[in-house]
Amino acid sequence: MIAVLSCLVIILLICNVFQYQTKKARNKDLIYITNKLEQITRSHSKEQILVVSENKQLINLLIQLNQLIDENKENSRQFVKMEASMKRMLANISHDLKTPLTVIAGYIEILQNQPYINDQERTRLLQKVHTKSLELITLMNTFFDLAKLESGDKEVPLEKVNLTEICKNNILLFYEWIQTKGLEVVIEIPEKAIFALGNEEALNRVLNNLISNAIRYGADGKMIGLKVFCDETHVYVEISDKGKGLNETEQESVFERMFTLEESRNKAFQGSGLGLTITKRLIEEMEGNISVQSKSFEKTSFTFSLKRLKG
C-alpha cells in the first residue's frame, strides 16, 4: 500500500514539474511574443514573429498574429501610396484649374483695359474666354464623375449590348480627327454581332477616352488600331497605337488618379489625368477588366474584357 502511495506521489510530482516547465516555457514564449510585437509596432518593421513550439494553440496564435502583421504592412503601403496619389492629384488639379483661369483673367484684363478694341478682336477674345470656360466646366464635371464612381453614388445598370456595333459607331466619330492627323487605321471588327454584359453610355465614354488617347499620344506612330475578339466566356476590345508608349513604371500607374505623363504638361499633350481612372472604374462597374501593354514605337495597347452574352 505504501509503495503504491509512494508511486502516486512520485507521478504527481513528475506531473507538477512537467506542468511547471511547460507553463514556464509558454510564459517565456508569450513574453517574447509581446516584446517582439511591441518592437514591430514601434519600428514599423517588416519582420514576422518566429517561435519554435509544439503548443498548437501558440502556433495558431502566431499564425494569426503574423497574418495581422502582413495585413498591417499592406494597409500601410496602400496608405502611403494613396497619400502620394492624393498629393499629386491636388497639385495637378491646382495646375489644371490655374492655367485656364489665368488665361481667362488675361483676356478679361485686355477687354477691360482696351475699351476701344475693334469688334472683330473683341469677338475673338470673348470666344477664347468661352472656350477656356468650357474647359474648366469639363474638368470639374470629370472630377465630379470620378468622385461619384468611387463613392458608389453613380449607378451603371448592366444589360445586353451589341459591342461590335458600339465599337464601329465610336471609331467613326473620330474619322475627321484621324484624317487630319494622317493616321493609318487598322480595324478588326467581326461582321457578326458580338454581345456582352455592359452599359452603352459607359462603353461610349470608355471608347472615347481610349481612342482619343491613342490619337493624342500615339500620333507619332502614324497608326491607330481597334480590334474586337472573343472566346467562349468573354469579349475583348483592344485599342492600340505605335507611338512612344509607356515605360514599366508608367504602365503600373497609368490608371491611378491624376496620373499624367510628363509631356501632358505641354500644349501637345494636355489632359486632366482623370480619363483613364474613370475608364478603369467604369470597366469595373461593368464587371470587366482592363490592362495595358506597351513597347515604345512598336505597340501600345489598352485591352478591356467584358462577359460575353449569346446573341
C-alpha positions as a Markdown table, in Angstrom:
| # | Residue | x | y | z |
|---|---|---|---|---|
| 1 | Met | 0.0 | 0.0 | 0.0 |
| 2 | Ile | 2.8 | 2.4 | 1.0 |
| 3 | Ala | 4.6 | 1.5 | -2.2 |
| 4 | Val | 1.5 | 2.4 | -4.3 |
| 5 | Leu | 1.1 | 5.7 | -2.5 |
| 6 | Ser | 4.8 | 6.4 | -3.0 |
| 7 | Cys | 4.4 | 5.8 | -6.7 |
| 8 | Leu | 1.4 | 8.0 | -6.9 |
| 9 | Val | 3.2 | 10.8 | -5.1 |
| 10 | Ile | 6.2 | 10.5 | -7.5 |
| 11 | Ile | 3.9 | 10.5 | -10.5 |
| 12 | Leu | 2.1 | 13.6 | -9.2 |
| 13 | Leu | 5.5 | 15.3 | -8.5 |
| 14 | Ile | 6.7 | 14.5 | -12.1 |
| 15 | Cys | 3.4 | 15.8 | -13.5 |
| 16 | Asn | 3.7 | 19.0 | -11.5 |
| 17 | Val | 7.3 | 19.5 | -12.6 |
| 18 | Phe | 6.3 | 18.9 | -16.2 |
| 19 | Gln | 3.4 | 21.3 | -16.0 |
| 20 | Tyr | 5.6 | 23.9 | -14.3 |
| 21 | Gln | 8.2 | 23.6 | -17.0 |
| 22 | Thr | 5.6 | 23.7 | -19.7 |
| 23 | Lys | 4.0 | 26.8 | -18.2 |
| 24 | Lys | 7.4 | 28.4 | -17.7 |
| 25 | Ala | 8.3 | 27.8 | -21.4 |
| 26 | Arg | 4.9 | 29.1 | -22.5 |
| 27 | Asn | 5.2 | 32.2 | -20.4 |
| 28 | Lys | 8.7 | 32.8 | -21.8 |
| 29 | Asp | 7.3 | 32.5 | -25.3 |
| 30 | Leu | 4.4 | 34.8 | -24.6 |
| 31 | Ile | 6.8 | 37.4 | -23.1 |
| 32 | Tyr | 9.0 | 37.2 | -26.2 |
| 33 | Ile | 6.0 | 37.5 | -28.5 |
| 34 | Thr | 4.7 | 40.5 | -26.6 |
| 35 | Asn | 8.0 | 42.3 | -26.7 |
| 36 | Lys | 8.6 | 41.4 | -30.4 |
| 37 | Leu | 5.1 | 42.7 | -31.3 |
| 38 | Glu | 5.7 | 45.9 | -29.5 |
| 39 | Gln | 9.1 | 46.3 | -31.3 |
| 40 | Ile | 7.5 | 45.6 | -34.7 |
| 41 | Thr | 4.7 | 48.1 | -33.9 |
| 42 | Arg | 7.1 | 50.8 | -32.8 |
| 43 | Ser | 9.6 | 50.5 | -35.6 |
| 44 | His | 7.1 | 49.5 | -38.4 |
| 45 | Ser | 9.4 | 46.6 | -39.1 |
| 46 | Lys | 8.7 | 44.1 | -41.9 |
| 47 | Glu | 9.7 | 41.2 | -39.6 |
| 48 | Gln | 7.5 | 38.3 | -38.5 |
| 49 | Ile | 7.3 | 36.7 | -35.1 |
| 50 | Leu | 9.1 | 33.3 | -35.2 |
| 51 | Val | 8.9 | 30.9 | -32.2 |
| 52 | Val | 9.7 | 27.2 | -32.2 |
| 53 | Ser | 7.0 | 25.5 | -30.2 |
| 54 | Glu | 4.9 | 22.3 | -30.1 |
| 55 | Asn | 2.0 | 24.1 | -28.5 |
| 56 | Lys | -0.8 | 24.0 | -31.1 |
| 57 | Gln | -2.6 | 26.9 | -29.6 |
| 58 | Leu | 0.5 | 29.0 | -29.5 |
| 59 | Ile | 1.3 | 28.1 | -33.1 |
| 60 | Asn | -2.3 | 29.1 | -34.2 |
| 61 | Leu | -1.8 | 32.4 | -32.3 |
| 62 | Leu | 1.4 | 33.1 | -34.1 |
| 63 | Ile | -0.2 | 32.3 | -37.5 |
| 64 | Gln | -3.0 | 34.8 | -36.8 |
| 65 | Leu | -0.6 | 37.5 | -35.4 |
| 66 | Asn | 1.7 | 37.2 | -38.5 |
| 67 | Gln | -1.3 | 37.4 | -40.8 |
| 68 | Leu | -2.4 | 40.6 | -39.0 |
| 69 | Ile | 1.2 | 42.0 | -39.3 |
| 70 | Asp | 1.2 | 41.3 | -43.0 |
| 71 | Glu | -2.2 | 42.9 | -43.4 |
| 72 | Asn | -1.0 | 45.9 | -41.5 |
| 73 | Lys | 2.1 | 46.2 | -43.7 |
| 74 | Glu | -0.1 | 46.1 | -46.8 |
| 75 | Asn | -2.5 | 48.7 | -45.4 |
| 76 | Ser | 0.4 | 50.9 | -44.5 |
| 77 | Arg | 1.8 | 50.5 | -48.0 |
| 78 | Gln | -1.6 | 51.3 | -49.6 |
| 79 | Phe | -1.9 | 54.4 | -47.3 |
| 80 | Val | 1.5 | 55.8 | -48.3 |
| 81 | Lys | 0.6 | 55.1 | -52.0 |
| 82 | Met | -2.8 | 56.8 | -51.6 |
| 83 | Glu | -1.4 | 59.8 | -49.8 |
| 84 | Ala | 1.2 | 60.3 | -52.5 |
| 85 | Ser | -1.6 | 59.9 | -55.1 |
| 86 | Met | -3.8 | 62.5 | -53.4 |
| 87 | Lys | -0.9 | 65.0 | -53.1 |
| 88 | Arg | -0.2 | 64.5 | -56.8 |
| 89 | Met | -3.9 | 64.8 | -57.6 |
| 90 | Leu | -4.2 | 68.1 | -55.7 |
| 91 | Ala | -1.1 | 69.5 | -57.4 |
| 92 | Asn | -2.4 | 68.6 | -60.8 |
| 93 | Ile | -5.9 | 69.8 | -60.2 |
| 94 | Ser | -4.4 | 73.1 | -59.0 |
| 95 | His | -2.3 | 73.3 | -62.2 |
| 96 | Asp | -5.2 | 72.4 | -64.5 |
| 97 | Leu | -7.5 | 74.9 | -62.9 |
| 98 | Lys | -4.9 | 77.6 | -62.7 |
| 99 | Thr | -4.0 | 77.5 | -66.4 |
| 100 | Pro | -7.4 | 78.3 | -67.9 |
| 101 | Leu | -8.3 | 80.7 | -65.1 |
| 102 | Thr | -5.0 | 82.6 | -65.8 |
| 103 | Val | -5.8 | 82.7 | -69.5 |
| 104 | Ile | -9.4 | 83.9 | -68.8 |
| 105 | Ala | -8.2 | 86.6 | -66.4 |
| 106 | Gly | -5.7 | 87.8 | -69.1 |
| 107 | Tyr | -8.3 | 88.1 | -71.8 |
| 108 | Ile | -10.7 | 89.9 | -69.5 |
| 109 | Glu | -8.0 | 92.3 | -68.5 |
| 110 | Ile | -7.3 | 93.1 | -72.1 |
| 111 | Leu | -11.0 | 93.7 | -72.7 |
| 112 | Gln | -11.2 | 96.0 | -69.6 |
| 113 | Asn | -8.0 | 98.0 | -70.3 |
| 114 | Gln | -8.6 | 98.4 | -74.1 |
| 115 | Pro | -12.1 | 99.9 | -74.4 |
| 116 | Tyr | -11.5 | 100.9 | -78.0 |
| 117 | Ile | -10.7 | 97.5 | -79.3 |
| 118 | Asn | -12.4 | 96.6 | -82.6 |
| 119 | Asp | -15.4 | 94.3 | -82.7 |
| 120 | Gln | -13.6 | 91.5 | -84.5 |
| 121 | Glu | -10.8 | 91.4 | -81.9 |
| 122 | Arg | -13.4 | 91.6 | -79.1 |
| 123 | Thr | -15.3 | 88.7 | -80.5 |
| 124 | Arg | -12.1 | 86.7 | -80.8 |
| 125 | Leu | -11.1 | 87.3 | -77.2 |
| 126 | Leu | -14.6 | 86.5 | -75.9 |
| 127 | Gln | -14.6 | 83.3 | -77.9 |
| 128 | Lys | -11.3 | 82.4 | -76.2 |
| 129 | Val | -12.8 | 83.2 | -72.8 |
| 130 | His | -15.8 | 80.9 | -73.7 |
| 131 | Thr | -13.5 | 78.1 | -74.8 |
| 132 | Lys | -11.5 | 78.2 | -71.6 |
| 133 | Ser | -14.6 | 78.4 | -69.5 |
| 134 | Leu | -15.9 | 75.2 | -71.2 |
| 135 | Glu | -12.5 | 73.5 | -70.4 |
| 136 | Leu | -13.0 | 74.4 | -66.7 |
| 137 | Ile | -16.6 | 73.0 | -66.7 |
| 138 | Thr | -15.4 | 69.8 | -68.4 |
| 139 | Leu | -12.6 | 69.3 | -65.9 |
| 140 | Met | -14.9 | 69.9 | -62.9 |
| 141 | Asn | -17.6 | 67.6 | -64.3 |
| 142 | Thr | -15.0 | 64.9 | -64.9 |
| 143 | Phe | -13.7 | 65.1 | -61.4 |
| 144 | Phe | -17.2 | 65.0 | -60.0 |
| 145 | Asp | -18.0 | 61.9 | -62.1 |
| 146 | Leu | -14.9 | 60.2 | -60.7 |
| 147 | Ala | -16.0 | 61.1 | -57.1 |
| 148 | Lys | -19.4 | 59.7 | -57.7 |
| 149 | Leu | -18.0 | 56.5 | -59.2 |
| 150 | Glu | -15.6 | 55.9 | -56.3 |
| 151 | Ser | -18.3 | 56.7 | -53.7 |
| 152 | Gly | -20.8 | 54.3 | -55.3 |
| 153 | Asp | -23.3 | 57.1 | -56.0 |
| 154 | Lys | -23.2 | 56.7 | -59.8 |
| 155 | Glu | -25.3 | 53.7 | -61.0 |
| 156 | Val | -24.2 | 51.8 | -64.1 |
| 157 | Pro | -27.1 | 49.5 | -64.9 |
| 158 | Leu | -26.0 | 46.4 | -66.9 |
| 159 | Glu | -27.8 | 45.0 | -69.9 |
| 160 | Lys | -27.1 | 43.1 | -73.1 |
| 161 | Val | -25.2 | 45.3 | -75.6 |
| 162 | Asn | -24.0 | 44.9 | -79.1 |
| 163 | Leu | -20.3 | 45.5 | -78.6 |
| 164 | Thr | -19.3 | 45.3 | -82.3 |
| 165 | Glu | -21.9 | 48.0 | -83.2 |
| 166 | Ile | -20.8 | 50.3 | -80.4 |
| 167 | Cys | -17.2 | 50.0 | -81.4 |
| 168 | Lys | -18.0 | 50.8 | -85.1 |
| 169 | Asn | -20.0 | 53.8 | -84.1 |
| 170 | Asn | -17.3 | 55.2 | -81.8 |
| 171 | Ile | -14.4 | 54.9 | -84.3 |
| 172 | Leu | -16.5 | 56.7 | -86.9 |
| 173 | Leu | -16.8 | 59.7 | -84.6 |
| 174 | Phe | -13.1 | 60.2 | -84.8 |
| 175 | Tyr | -12.8 | 59.9 | -88.6 |
| 176 | Glu | -12.1 | 63.6 | -89.2 |
| 177 | Trp | -9.5 | 63.8 | -86.4 |
| 178 | Ile | -7.8 | 60.7 | -87.7 |
| 179 | Gln | -7.7 | 62.1 | -91.2 |
| 180 | Thr | -6.3 | 65.4 | -90.0 |
| 181 | Lys | -3.5 | 63.6 | -88.2 |
| 182 | Gly | -2.8 | 61.4 | -91.3 |
| 183 | Leu | -3.0 | 58.2 | -89.3 |
| 184 | Glu | -3.4 | 54.7 | -90.8 |
| 185 | Val | -6.5 | 52.9 | -89.3 |
| 186 | Val | -6.4 | 49.2 | -88.7 |
| 187 | Ile | -9.9 | 47.9 | -87.7 |
| 188 | Glu | -10.6 | 44.3 | -86.9 |
| 189 | Ile | -14.3 | 44.0 | -86.0 |
| 190 | Pro | -16.2 | 40.9 | -86.9 |
| 191 | Glu | -19.2 | 41.2 | -89.2 |
| 192 | Lys | -21.3 | 39.1 | -86.9 |
| 193 | Ala | -22.6 | 40.8 | -83.9 |
| 194 | Ile | -21.0 | 40.0 | -80.6 |
| 195 | Phe | -23.0 | 40.7 | -77.4 |
| 196 | Ala | -21.7 | 41.5 | -73.9 |
| 197 | Leu | -22.9 | 42.4 | -70.5 |
| 198 | Gly | -22.3 | 46.2 | -70.2 |
| 199 | Asn | -23.8 | 49.7 | -70.4 |
| 200 | Glu | -23.8 | 51.6 | -73.7 |
| 201 | Glu | -23.3 | 55.0 | -72.2 |
| 202 | Ala | -20.3 | 53.8 | -70.1 |
| 203 | Leu | -18.8 | 52.0 | -73.1 |
| 204 | Asn | -19.1 | 55.1 | -75.2 |
| 205 | Arg | -17.2 | 57.0 | -72.6 |
| 206 | Val | -14.6 | 54.2 | -72.3 |
| 207 | Leu | -14.0 | 54.0 | -76.0 |
| 208 | Asn | -14.0 | 57.8 | -76.4 |
| 209 | Asn | -11.2 | 58.0 | -73.7 |
| 210 | Leu | -9.1 | 55.2 | -75.1 |
| 211 | Ile | -9.4 | 56.2 | -78.8 |
| 212 | Ser | -8.7 | 59.9 | -78.1 |
| 213 | Asn | -5.7 | 59.0 | -76.0 |
| 214 | Ala | -4.3 | 56.7 | -78.8 |
| 215 | Ile | -4.7 | 59.6 | -81.3 |
| 216 | Arg | -3.4 | 62.3 | -79.0 |
| 217 | Tyr | -0.4 | 60.4 | -77.5 |
| 218 | Gly | 0.3 | 57.9 | -80.3 |
| 219 | Ala | 0.1 | 60.1 | -83.3 |
| 220 | Asp | 3.9 | 60.0 | -83.9 |
| 221 | Gly | 3.5 | 56.2 | -84.7 |
| 222 | Lys | 1.1 | 57.1 | -87.6 |
| 223 | Met | -1.2 | 54.2 | -86.8 |
| 224 | Ile | -4.3 | 53.5 | -84.6 |
| 225 | Gly | -5.9 | 50.1 | -84.2 |
| 226 | Leu | -9.2 | 48.8 | -83.0 |
| 227 | Lys | -9.8 | 45.1 | -82.6 |
| 228 | Val | -12.7 | 43.1 | -81.2 |
| 229 | Phe | -12.4 | 39.4 | -80.5 |
| 230 | Cys | -13.9 | 36.9 | -78.1 |
| 231 | Asp | -13.7 | 33.4 | -76.6 |
| 232 | Glu | -16.5 | 31.3 | -75.1 |
| 233 | Thr | -16.9 | 33.5 | -72.0 |
| 234 | His | -15.5 | 36.9 | -72.7 |
| 235 | Val | -15.4 | 39.7 | -75.3 |
| 236 | Tyr | -12.2 | 41.7 | -75.7 |
| 237 | Val | -11.6 | 45.1 | -77.2 |
| 238 | Glu | -8.1 | 46.4 | -77.9 |
| 239 | Ile | -7.2 | 49.9 | -78.8 |
| 240 | Ser | -3.6 | 50.3 | -80.0 |
| 241 | Asp | -1.1 | 52.7 | -81.5 |
| 242 | Lys | 2.6 | 52.7 | -82.4 |
| 243 | Gly | 3.7 | 55.9 | -80.5 |
| 244 | Lys | 6.2 | 56.5 | -77.8 |
| 245 | Gly | 4.2 | 54.4 | -75.3 |
| 246 | Leu | 4.7 | 53.9 | -71.6 |
| 247 | Asn | 7.6 | 52.6 | -69.6 |
| 248 | Glu | 7.1 | 49.9 | -66.9 |
| 249 | Thr | 6.6 | 52.5 | -64.1 |
| 250 | Glu | 4.0 | 54.4 | -66.1 |
| 251 | Gln | 2.2 | 51.2 | -67.0 |
| 252 | Glu | 1.8 | 50.4 | -63.3 |
| 253 | Ser | 0.5 | 53.9 | -62.5 |
| 254 | Val | -1.5 | 54.8 | -65.6 |
| 255 | Phe | -4.9 | 54.0 | -64.1 |
| 256 | Glu | -4.2 | 55.9 | -60.8 |
| 257 | Arg | -6.0 | 59.2 | -60.0 |
| 258 | Met | -4.5 | 62.2 | -61.8 |
| 259 | Phe | -1.7 | 60.2 | -63.4 |
| 260 | Thr | -0.2 | 62.2 | -66.3 |
| 261 | Leu | 2.8 | 61.8 | -68.4 |
| 262 | Glu | 5.5 | 64.5 | -68.1 |
| 263 | Glu | 4.5 | 65.5 | -71.7 |
| 264 | Ser | 0.9 | 66.1 | -70.6 |
| 265 | Arg | 2.1 | 69.4 | -69.1 |
| 266 | Asn | 2.7 | 70.9 | -72.6 |
| 267 | Lys | 0.2 | 72.0 | -75.1 |
| 268 | Ala | 0.6 | 68.9 | -77.3 |
| 269 | Phe | -0.3 | 66.6 | -74.5 |
| 270 | Gln | -2.9 | 68.3 | -72.4 |
| 271 | Gly | -5.1 | 66.2 | -70.2 |
| 272 | Ser | -6.6 | 66.3 | -66.7 |
| 273 | Gly | -5.2 | 62.9 | -65.8 |
| 274 | Leu | -8.7 | 61.6 | -64.8 |
| 275 | Gly | -9.7 | 59.9 | -68.1 |
| 276 | Leu | -8.0 | 56.6 | -67.6 |
| 277 | Thr | -9.0 | 56.4 | -63.9 |
| 278 | Ile | -12.6 | 56.9 | -64.9 |
| 279 | Thr | -12.2 | 54.3 | -67.7 |
| 280 | Lys | -11.0 | 51.7 | -65.3 |
| 281 | Arg | -13.8 | 52.4 | -62.8 |
| 282 | Leu | -16.4 | 52.2 | -65.5 |
| 283 | Ile | -15.0 | 48.8 | -66.7 |
| 284 | Glu | -15.0 | 47.5 | -63.1 |
| 285 | Glu | -18.6 | 48.7 | -62.7 |
| 286 | Met | -19.4 | 46.5 | -65.8 |
| 287 | Glu | -17.7 | 43.6 | -64.1 |
| 288 | Gly | -14.8 | 43.7 | -66.5 |
| 289 | Asn | -11.1 | 44.1 | -66.5 |
| 290 | Ile | -8.7 | 46.4 | -68.3 |
| 291 | Ser | -4.9 | 46.2 | -68.9 |
| 292 | Val | -2.1 | 48.0 | -70.7 |
| 293 | Gln | 0.9 | 46.7 | -72.6 |
| 294 | Ser | 3.5 | 48.9 | -74.2 |
| 295 | Lys | 6.7 | 48.7 | -76.2 |
| 296 | Ser | 7.9 | 52.1 | -77.5 |
| 297 | Phe | 7.2 | 52.7 | -81.2 |
| 298 | Glu | 6.1 | 49.1 | -81.7 |
| 299 | Lys | 2.8 | 48.8 | -80.0 |
| 300 | Thr | 0.9 | 50.3 | -77.0 |
| 301 | Ser | -2.4 | 48.6 | -76.4 |
| 302 | Phe | -5.2 | 49.1 | -73.9 |
| 303 | Thr | -7.4 | 45.9 | -73.7 |
| 304 | Phe | -10.6 | 45.5 | -71.8 |
| 305 | Ser | -12.8 | 42.5 | -71.4 |
| 306 | Leu | -16.5 | 42.0 | -70.6 |
| 307 | Lys | -18.6 | 39.0 | -70.0 |
| 308 | Arg | -19.9 | 37.5 | -73.3 |
| 309 | Leu | -23.6 | 37.0 | -73.8 |
| 310 | Lys | -25.2 | 34.8 | -76.5 |
| 311 | Gly | -26.8 | 36.6 | -79.4 |
